[in-house]
mmCIF file of C-alpha atoms in Angstrom:
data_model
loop_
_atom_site.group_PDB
_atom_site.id
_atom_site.type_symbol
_atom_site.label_atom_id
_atom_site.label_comp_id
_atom_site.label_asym_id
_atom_site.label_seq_id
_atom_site.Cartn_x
_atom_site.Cartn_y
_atom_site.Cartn_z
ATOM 1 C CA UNK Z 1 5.184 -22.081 32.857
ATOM 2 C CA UNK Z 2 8.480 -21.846 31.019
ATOM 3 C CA UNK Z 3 6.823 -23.436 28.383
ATOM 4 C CA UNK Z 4 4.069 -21.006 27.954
ATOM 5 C CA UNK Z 5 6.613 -18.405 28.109
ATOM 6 C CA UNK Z 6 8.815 -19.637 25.427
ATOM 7 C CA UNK Z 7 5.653 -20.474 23.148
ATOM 8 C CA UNK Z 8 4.180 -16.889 23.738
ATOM 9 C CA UNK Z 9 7.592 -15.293 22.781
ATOM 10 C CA UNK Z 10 7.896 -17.394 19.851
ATOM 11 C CA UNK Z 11 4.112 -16.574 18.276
ATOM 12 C CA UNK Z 12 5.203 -12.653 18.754
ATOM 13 C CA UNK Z 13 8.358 -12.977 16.885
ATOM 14 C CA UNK Z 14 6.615 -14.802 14.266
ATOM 15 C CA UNK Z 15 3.923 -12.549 14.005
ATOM 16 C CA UNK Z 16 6.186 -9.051 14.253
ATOM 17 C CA UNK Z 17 8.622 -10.657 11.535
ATOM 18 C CA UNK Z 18 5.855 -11.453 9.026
ATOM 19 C CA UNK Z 19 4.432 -7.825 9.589
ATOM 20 C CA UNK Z 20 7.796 -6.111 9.380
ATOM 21 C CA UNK Z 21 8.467 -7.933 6.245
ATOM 22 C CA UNK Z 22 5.195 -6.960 4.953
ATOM 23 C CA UNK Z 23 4.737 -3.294 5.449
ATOM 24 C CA UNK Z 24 5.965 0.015 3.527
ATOM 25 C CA UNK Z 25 8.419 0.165 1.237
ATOM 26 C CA UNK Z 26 11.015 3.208 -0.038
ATOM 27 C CA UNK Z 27 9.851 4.431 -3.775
ATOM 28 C CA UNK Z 28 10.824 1.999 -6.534
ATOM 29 C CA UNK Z 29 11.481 -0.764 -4.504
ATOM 30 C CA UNK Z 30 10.403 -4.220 -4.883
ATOM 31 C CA UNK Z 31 8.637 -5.510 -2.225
ATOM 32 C CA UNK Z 32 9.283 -8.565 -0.689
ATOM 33 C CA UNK Z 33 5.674 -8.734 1.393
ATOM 34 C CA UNK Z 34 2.094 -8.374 0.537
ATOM 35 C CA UNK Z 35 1.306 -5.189 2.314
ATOM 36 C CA UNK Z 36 2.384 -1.654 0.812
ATOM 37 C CA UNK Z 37 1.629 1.818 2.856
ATOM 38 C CA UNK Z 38 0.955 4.762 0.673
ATOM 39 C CA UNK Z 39 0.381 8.184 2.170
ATOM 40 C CA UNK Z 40 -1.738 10.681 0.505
ATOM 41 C CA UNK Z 41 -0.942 14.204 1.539
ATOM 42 C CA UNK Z 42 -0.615 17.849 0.597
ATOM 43 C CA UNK Z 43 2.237 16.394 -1.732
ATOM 44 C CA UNK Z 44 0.347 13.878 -3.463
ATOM 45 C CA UNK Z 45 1.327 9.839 -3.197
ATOM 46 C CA UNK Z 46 3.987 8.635 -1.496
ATOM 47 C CA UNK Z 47 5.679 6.482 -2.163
ATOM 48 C CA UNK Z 48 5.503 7.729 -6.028
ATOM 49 C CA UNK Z 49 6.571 3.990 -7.718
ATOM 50 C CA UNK Z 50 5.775 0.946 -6.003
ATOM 51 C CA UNK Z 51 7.205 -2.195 -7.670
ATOM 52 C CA UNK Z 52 5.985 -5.759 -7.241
ATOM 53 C CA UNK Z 53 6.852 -9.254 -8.360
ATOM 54 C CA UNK Z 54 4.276 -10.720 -11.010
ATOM 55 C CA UNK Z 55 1.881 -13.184 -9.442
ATOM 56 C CA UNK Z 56 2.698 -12.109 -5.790
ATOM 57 C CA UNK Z 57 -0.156 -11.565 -4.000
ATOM 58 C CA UNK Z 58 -0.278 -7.104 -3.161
ATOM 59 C CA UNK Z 59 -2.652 -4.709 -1.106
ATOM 60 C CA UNK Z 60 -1.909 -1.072 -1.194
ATOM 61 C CA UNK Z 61 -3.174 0.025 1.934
ATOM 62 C CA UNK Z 62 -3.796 4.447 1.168
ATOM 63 C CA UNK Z 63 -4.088 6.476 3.993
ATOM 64 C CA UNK Z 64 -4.722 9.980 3.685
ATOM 65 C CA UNK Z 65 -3.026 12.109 6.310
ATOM 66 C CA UNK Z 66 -4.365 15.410 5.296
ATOM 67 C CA UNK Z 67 -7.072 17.951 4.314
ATOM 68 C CA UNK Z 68 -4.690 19.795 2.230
ATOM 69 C CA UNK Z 69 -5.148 17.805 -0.672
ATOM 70 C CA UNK Z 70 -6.891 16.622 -3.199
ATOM 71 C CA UNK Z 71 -6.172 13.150 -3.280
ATOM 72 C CA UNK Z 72 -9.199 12.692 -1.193
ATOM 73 C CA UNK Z 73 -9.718 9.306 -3.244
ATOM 74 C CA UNK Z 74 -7.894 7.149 -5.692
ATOM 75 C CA UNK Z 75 -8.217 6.140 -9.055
ATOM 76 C CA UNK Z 76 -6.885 2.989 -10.940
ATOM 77 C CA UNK Z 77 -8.208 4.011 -14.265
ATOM 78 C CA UNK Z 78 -7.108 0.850 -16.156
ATOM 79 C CA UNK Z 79 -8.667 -1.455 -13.825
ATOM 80 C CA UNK Z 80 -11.662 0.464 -13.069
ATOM 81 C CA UNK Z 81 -11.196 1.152 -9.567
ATOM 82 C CA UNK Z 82 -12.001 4.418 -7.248
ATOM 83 C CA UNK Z 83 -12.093 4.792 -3.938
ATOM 84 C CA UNK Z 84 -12.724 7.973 -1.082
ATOM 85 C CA UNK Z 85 -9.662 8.233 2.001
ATOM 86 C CA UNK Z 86 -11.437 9.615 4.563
ATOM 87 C CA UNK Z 87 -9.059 11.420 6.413
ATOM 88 C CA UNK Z 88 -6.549 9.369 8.540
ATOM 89 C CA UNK Z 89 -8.444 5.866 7.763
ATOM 90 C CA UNK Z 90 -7.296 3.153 6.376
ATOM 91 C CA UNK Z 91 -8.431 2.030 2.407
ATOM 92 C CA UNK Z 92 -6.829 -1.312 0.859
ATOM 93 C CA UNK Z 93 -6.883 -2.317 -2.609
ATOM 94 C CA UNK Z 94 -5.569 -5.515 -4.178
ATOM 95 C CA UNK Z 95 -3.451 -4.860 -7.063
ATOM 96 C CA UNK Z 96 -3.952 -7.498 -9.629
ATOM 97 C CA UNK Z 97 -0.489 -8.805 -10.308
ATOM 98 C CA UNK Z 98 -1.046 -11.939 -12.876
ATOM 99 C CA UNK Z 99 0.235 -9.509 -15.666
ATOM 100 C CA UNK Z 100 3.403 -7.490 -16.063
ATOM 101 C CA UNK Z 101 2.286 -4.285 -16.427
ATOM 102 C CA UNK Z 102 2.741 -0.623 -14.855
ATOM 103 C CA UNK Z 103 -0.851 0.515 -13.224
ATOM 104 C CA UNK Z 104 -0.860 3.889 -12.831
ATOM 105 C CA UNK Z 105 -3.257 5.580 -10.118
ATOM 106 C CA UNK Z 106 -4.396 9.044 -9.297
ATOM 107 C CA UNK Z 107 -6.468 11.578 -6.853
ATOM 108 C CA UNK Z 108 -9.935 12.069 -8.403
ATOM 109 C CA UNK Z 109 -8.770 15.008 -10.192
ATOM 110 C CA UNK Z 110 -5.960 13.649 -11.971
ATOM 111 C CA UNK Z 111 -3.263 16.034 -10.560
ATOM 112 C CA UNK Z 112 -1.136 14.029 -8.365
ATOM 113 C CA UNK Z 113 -0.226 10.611 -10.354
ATOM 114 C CA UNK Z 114 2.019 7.818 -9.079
ATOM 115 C CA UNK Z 115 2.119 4.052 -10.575
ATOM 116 C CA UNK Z 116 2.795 0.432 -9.442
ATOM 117 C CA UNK Z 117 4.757 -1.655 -12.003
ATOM 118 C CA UNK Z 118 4.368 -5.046 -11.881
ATOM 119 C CA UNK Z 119 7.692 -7.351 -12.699
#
């Protein structure tokens, strides 16, 4: 039974590690996992620059968190990409990172703009 014990505790450490290392990010930061939270709210994006390492695998994951916006979807308009937030759900895009480049994105309406730069 120790056994089990010991294995169990071991798996959740692993698997808490690899998601704390993977998760948000403070604004023009690089980060280190594959997994970036990005509010959208009544003050646009945030975080407002999101820097990645070229070739490392990244998912912006935008969740909007309010109606008082209107970043009720986002736009990547280099790459061609637009998608709704429903309110307080989950969206995830891959970034393409095989190219150092800055991507910038945007509600629909072009007001609030924030960018990912790729390194």
């Amino acid at each position: 039974m120790t056994r089990s014990i010991a294995a169990l505790f071991a798996l959740a450490l692993f698997v808490f590690n690899g998601d704390a290392a993977a998760t948000s990010a403070p604004a023009g930061s690089v980060v280190q996992g594959r997994r970036v939270e990005i509010t959208a709210d009544e003050k646009g994006f945030q975080p407002r620059s999101v820097a990645v390492k070229k070739g490392q695998a990244t998912t912006l994951v935008f969740t909007r968190t309010s109606d008082d916006t209107c970043a009720t979807s986002v736009v990547f308009p280099d790459i061609g990409v637009k998608k709704d937030l429903p309110l307080k759900q989950p969206v995830s895009i891959d970034v393409p990172v095989d190219t150092a480049r800055t991507l910038t994105f945007q509600c629909g309406m072009g007001m609030y703009k924030s960018k990912v730069v790729i390194e």
